[in-house]
Amino acid sequence: MISPIAAAFLLLVAFAIHGTEQKNRGCSRLIHDVHLNRLLDLVDSQMMKPSCELSFEYVDERELDDPKCFLRAAYSPLRNILESIEFKQNTPNSDTMKEVKDWHIEVGDCMEINSSDEEESKHCTRPFSRTARQMLKLVHEYFSKAKEILSKGNFSHDCSSVFEKCSDSKGKSTTSPDKHSEKPEARNTQGMAVTYVVVPSVLGILLAVGGLLFYFHKSRMLARRRLQRNERNLERQEGRPLNRREGDLESQIQEEEL
């Protein structure tokens, strides 16, 4: 027979596995070709002059040489790009742009990109100058890469070593002493983020298991007390008639002797 603790633990594991499978299935189908085609239509709709360029911070994928780390490093700069792009309200372009921003949020959720990734990867950005059309092409390339990675189903990836190379290369090109002092802070931030996520989860599991243990312990104690009470009542009910019969028999013997 399975103990209550094992049953509770198996139930928690089953819920976790089911949730992970559901998430992986949804993430692998997040971006389709029809979405990318709509984004291409948005690129083609740009009528700005090629000579008009915009300056922004972004990540060069060739410098990272790792598609998953590129998606993580470019996630925050891409958000800034999307926020800077505006279209006339209630037009097809503005509706498409809203959807693109939603995709961006969902990609971050699927890949579990957190503040530690953004902090560690900030050394991988560099200044870019592009026209609005070219800038939207970078957006299209990002989501095309995201579609390719998410369709494979394996989203977790440790990019610490890749991001450290960005920090080292930037530290060599600049003489600022603050560059070296930021790496331990990023690691501390990562450790704090893990602590904030893990500790409440562990406490929640311990509280759930403790509650189940207390409930089963209390139920057993109450059942034991009821059983003892019933046994005592039975003993009393059986003892009273027996004493009466013994008393009647003694009185009859005394009367016969007299």
Coordinates of C-alpha atoms in Angstrom, one line a residue:
M1 CA 0.0 0.0 0.0
I2 CA 1.3 3.4 -0.9
S3 CA 2.0 5.7 2.0
P4 CA 0.3 9.2 2.1
I5 CA 3.6 11.0 1.6
A6 CA 4.4 8.9 -1.5
A7 CA 1.0 9.4 -2.9
A8 CA 1.2 13.2 -2.4
F9 CA 4.7 13.3 -4.0
L10 CA 3.6 11.2 -7.0
L11 CA 0.6 13.5 -7.4
L12 CA 2.9 16.6 -7.5
V13 CA 5.2 14.9 -9.9
A14 CA 2.4 13.9 -12.2
F15 CA 1.0 17.5 -12.3
A16 CA 4.5 18.9 -13.0
I17 CA 5.1 16.4 -15.9
H18 CA 1.7 17.1 -17.4
G19 CA 2.3 20.9 -17.1
T20 CA 5.7 20.6 -18.8
E21 CA 4.3 18.5 -21.6
Q22 CA 1.5 20.9 -22.2
K23 CA 4.0 23.9 -22.2
N24 CA 6.4 22.1 -24.7
R25 CA 3.5 21.3 -27.0
G26 CA 2.2 24.8 -27.0
C27 CA 5.7 26.4 -27.5
S28 CA 6.6 24.1 -30.4
R29 CA 3.5 25.4 -32.2
L30 CA 3.8 29.1 -31.2
I31 CA 5.1 30.5 -34.5
H32 CA 3.9 29.3 -37.9
D33 CA 4.8 30.3 -41.4
V34 CA 1.7 32.3 -41.8
H35 CA 2.9 34.5 -38.9
L36 CA 6.3 35.0 -40.5
N37 CA 4.6 35.9 -43.8
R38 CA 2.5 38.5 -42.1
L39 CA 5.7 39.9 -40.7
L40 CA 7.2 40.0 -44.1
D41 CA 4.2 42.0 -45.4
L42 CA 4.9 44.4 -42.6
V43 CA 8.5 44.8 -43.8
D44 CA 7.3 45.3 -47.4
S45 CA 4.9 48.0 -46.3
Q46 CA 7.7 50.3 -45.2
M47 CA 8.0 53.3 -47.5
M48 CA 10.7 55.2 -45.7
K49 CA 13.7 56.5 -47.6
P50 CA 16.7 54.1 -47.5
S51 CA 18.9 57.0 -46.5
C52 CA 17.0 57.5 -43.2
E53 CA 18.6 55.3 -40.6
L54 CA 17.8 54.7 -37.0
S55 CA 20.3 53.9 -34.3
F56 CA 19.7 51.2 -31.7
E57 CA 21.4 48.5 -29.7
Y58 CA 21.2 44.9 -30.9
V59 CA 23.2 41.6 -31.0
D60 CA 25.2 40.2 -33.9
E61 CA 24.4 36.5 -34.1
R62 CA 27.8 35.7 -35.8
E63 CA 29.7 36.9 -32.8
L64 CA 27.8 34.5 -30.5
D65 CA 27.9 31.5 -32.8
D66 CA 25.0 29.9 -30.8
P67 CA 21.4 30.2 -31.9
K68 CA 19.8 29.6 -28.5
C69 CA 22.2 32.1 -26.8
F70 CA 21.5 34.6 -29.6
L71 CA 17.7 34.4 -28.9
R72 CA 18.4 35.0 -25.2
A73 CA 20.9 37.8 -25.7
A74 CA 18.8 39.6 -28.3
Y75 CA 15.5 39.2 -26.4
S76 CA 15.8 42.4 -24.4
P77 CA 17.2 44.6 -27.2
L78 CA 14.4 43.3 -29.5
R79 CA 11.8 44.5 -26.9
N80 CA 13.2 48.0 -27.2
I81 CA 13.0 47.8 -31.0
L82 CA 9.4 46.7 -30.9
E83 CA 8.5 49.5 -28.5
S84 CA 10.0 52.1 -30.8
I85 CA 8.0 50.9 -33.8
E86 CA 4.6 52.6 -34.1
F87 CA 1.9 52.5 -36.8
K88 CA -1.4 54.3 -37.1
Q89 CA -4.0 52.9 -34.7
N90 CA -6.7 50.5 -36.0
T91 CA -4.8 49.6 -39.1
P92 CA -3.6 46.1 -40.3
N93 CA 0.0 47.1 -39.6
S94 CA -0.8 48.1 -36.0
D95 CA -2.7 44.9 -35.4
T96 CA 0.2 42.8 -36.8
M97 CA 2.6 44.8 -34.5
K98 CA 0.5 43.9 -31.5
E99 CA 0.6 40.3 -32.4
V100 CA 4.4 40.5 -32.8
K101 CA 4.8 41.9 -29.3
D102 CA 2.7 39.0 -28.0
W103 CA 4.9 36.5 -29.7
H104 CA 7.9 38.2 -28.1
I105 CA 6.5 37.7 -24.6
E106 CA 5.5 34.1 -25.3
V107 CA 9.0 33.3 -26.7
G108 CA 10.5 34.6 -23.4
D109 CA 8.1 32.5 -21.4
C110 CA 8.8 29.3 -23.5
M111 CA 12.6 29.8 -23.2
E112 CA 12.3 30.9 -19.6
I113 CA 14.4 34.0 -20.2
N114 CA 14.8 35.9 -17.0
S115 CA 16.6 39.0 -15.6
S116 CA 19.8 37.1 -15.1
D117 CA 20.0 36.3 -18.8
E118 CA 19.4 39.9 -19.7
E119 CA 22.0 41.1 -17.2
E120 CA 24.7 38.6 -18.3
S121 CA 24.1 39.2 -22.0
K122 CA 24.1 43.0 -22.0
H123 CA 27.8 42.9 -22.9
C124 CA 26.9 41.1 -26.2
T125 CA 25.1 44.2 -27.6
R126 CA 26.6 46.8 -29.9
P127 CA 25.3 49.8 -31.7
F128 CA 23.4 49.3 -35.0
S129 CA 22.3 51.8 -37.6
R130 CA 19.5 50.5 -40.0
T131 CA 16.6 51.8 -41.9
A132 CA 13.1 51.0 -40.7
R133 CA 12.8 48.3 -43.3
Q134 CA 16.1 46.7 -42.4
M135 CA 15.2 46.9 -38.7
L136 CA 12.0 45.0 -39.3
K137 CA 14.0 42.4 -41.3
L138 CA 16.0 41.9 -38.1
V139 CA 12.8 41.3 -36.3
H140 CA 11.7 38.8 -38.9
E141 CA 15.0 37.0 -38.7
Y142 CA 14.7 36.7 -34.9
F143 CA 11.3 35.1 -35.0
S144 CA 12.3 32.8 -37.9
K145 CA 15.2 31.6 -35.6
A146 CA 12.8 31.3 -32.7
K147 CA 10.4 29.1 -34.8
E148 CA 13.3 26.8 -35.7
I149 CA 14.5 26.4 -32.1
L150 CA 11.0 26.1 -30.5
S151 CA 10.0 23.4 -33.0
K152 CA 12.7 21.1 -31.7
G153 CA 11.2 21.2 -28.2
N154 CA 14.4 21.7 -26.2
F155 CA 14.3 25.2 -24.8
S156 CA 16.7 25.1 -21.8
H157 CA 20.3 26.1 -22.4
D158 CA 23.1 27.5 -20.3
C159 CA 24.7 30.5 -22.0
S160 CA 26.8 31.7 -19.1
S161 CA 30.1 30.8 -20.8
V162 CA 29.0 32.4 -24.1
F163 CA 28.0 35.6 -22.4
E164 CA 31.3 35.7 -20.5
K165 CA 33.2 35.7 -23.8
C166 CA 31.2 38.9 -24.7
S167 CA 32.2 40.4 -21.4
D168 CA 35.9 39.5 -21.9
S169 CA 36.1 40.8 -25.4
K170 CA 34.4 44.1 -24.4
G171 CA 36.7 44.4 -21.4
K172 CA 39.8 44.1 -23.6
S173 CA 38.5 46.8 -26.0
T174 CA 37.8 49.2 -23.1
T175 CA 39.8 50.2 -20.0
S176 CA 36.8 50.8 -17.8
P177 CA 37.3 49.0 -14.4
D178 CA 33.6 48.7 -13.9
K179 CA 33.4 46.0 -16.6
H180 CA 35.1 43.4 -14.4
S181 CA 33.1 44.2 -11.3
E182 CA 29.8 43.6 -13.1
K183 CA 30.4 39.9 -13.7
P184 CA 30.1 38.8 -10.0
E185 CA 27.0 41.0 -9.7
A186 CA 25.4 39.1 -12.6
R187 CA 26.3 35.8 -10.9
N188 CA 24.9 37.0 -7.6
T189 CA 21.8 38.1 -9.4
Q190 CA 21.4 34.7 -10.9
G191 CA 21.9 33.0 -7.6
M192 CA 19.3 35.3 -5.9
A193 CA 16.8 34.7 -8.8
V194 CA 17.2 30.9 -8.4
T195 CA 16.8 31.3 -4.6
Y196 CA 13.7 33.3 -5.0
V197 CA 12.2 30.7 -7.3
V198 CA 13.3 27.5 -5.5
V199 CA 12.8 28.4 -1.9
P200 CA 9.1 29.3 -2.2
S201 CA 8.5 26.1 -4.3
V202 CA 10.2 23.9 -1.7
L203 CA 8.3 25.6 1.2
G204 CA 5.0 25.1 -0.7
I205 CA 5.7 21.4 -1.1
L206 CA 6.8 21.0 2.5
L207 CA 3.6 22.8 3.7
A208 CA 1.5 20.6 1.5
V209 CA 3.2 17.4 2.7
G210 CA 3.0 18.6 6.3
G211 CA -0.7 19.3 6.0
L212 CA -1.3 15.8 4.6
L213 CA 0.7 14.2 7.4
F214 CA -1.2 16.2 10.1
Y215 CA -4.5 15.3 8.5
F216 CA -3.7 11.6 8.4
H217 CA -2.2 11.6 11.9
K218 CA -5.3 13.4 13.3
S219 CA -7.6 10.9 11.5
R220 CA -5.8 8.0 13.0
M221 CA -5.9 9.5 16.5
L222 CA -9.6 10.1 16.2
A223 CA -10.3 6.6 14.9
R224 CA -8.2 5.1 17.7
R225 CA -10.1 7.1 20.3
R226 CA -13.5 6.0 18.9
L227 CA -12.3 2.3 18.9
Q228 CA -11.2 2.6 22.6
R229 CA -14.5 4.3 23.5
N230 CA -16.5 1.6 21.9
E231 CA -14.5 -1.2 23.6
R232 CA -15.1 0.4 27.0
N233 CA -18.8 0.7 26.3
L234 CA -18.9 -2.9 25.3
E235 CA -17.1 -4.0 28.5
R236 CA -19.5 -2.0 30.6
Q237 CA -22.6 -3.5 28.9
E238 CA -21.2 -7.1 29.3
G239 CA -20.1 -6.6 32.9
R240 CA -23.4 -5.3 34.4
P241 CA -25.7 -8.3 33.6
L242 CA -22.9 -10.7 34.9
N243 CA -22.7 -8.9 38.2
R244 CA -26.5 -9.0 38.6
R245 CA -26.6 -12.8 38.0
E246 CA -23.8 -13.4 40.5
G247 CA -25.7 -11.3 43.1
D248 CA -29.0 -13.2 42.6
L249 CA -27.3 -16.6 42.9
E250 CA -25.6 -15.6 46.2
S251 CA -29.0 -14.5 47.6
Q252 CA -30.6 -17.8 46.6
I253 CA -27.9 -19.8 48.4
Q254 CA -28.3 -17.8 51.6
E255 CA -32.0 -18.3 51.6
E256 CA -31.7 -22.1 51.1
E257 CA -29.1 -22.3 54.0
L258 CA -31.5 -20.5 56.3

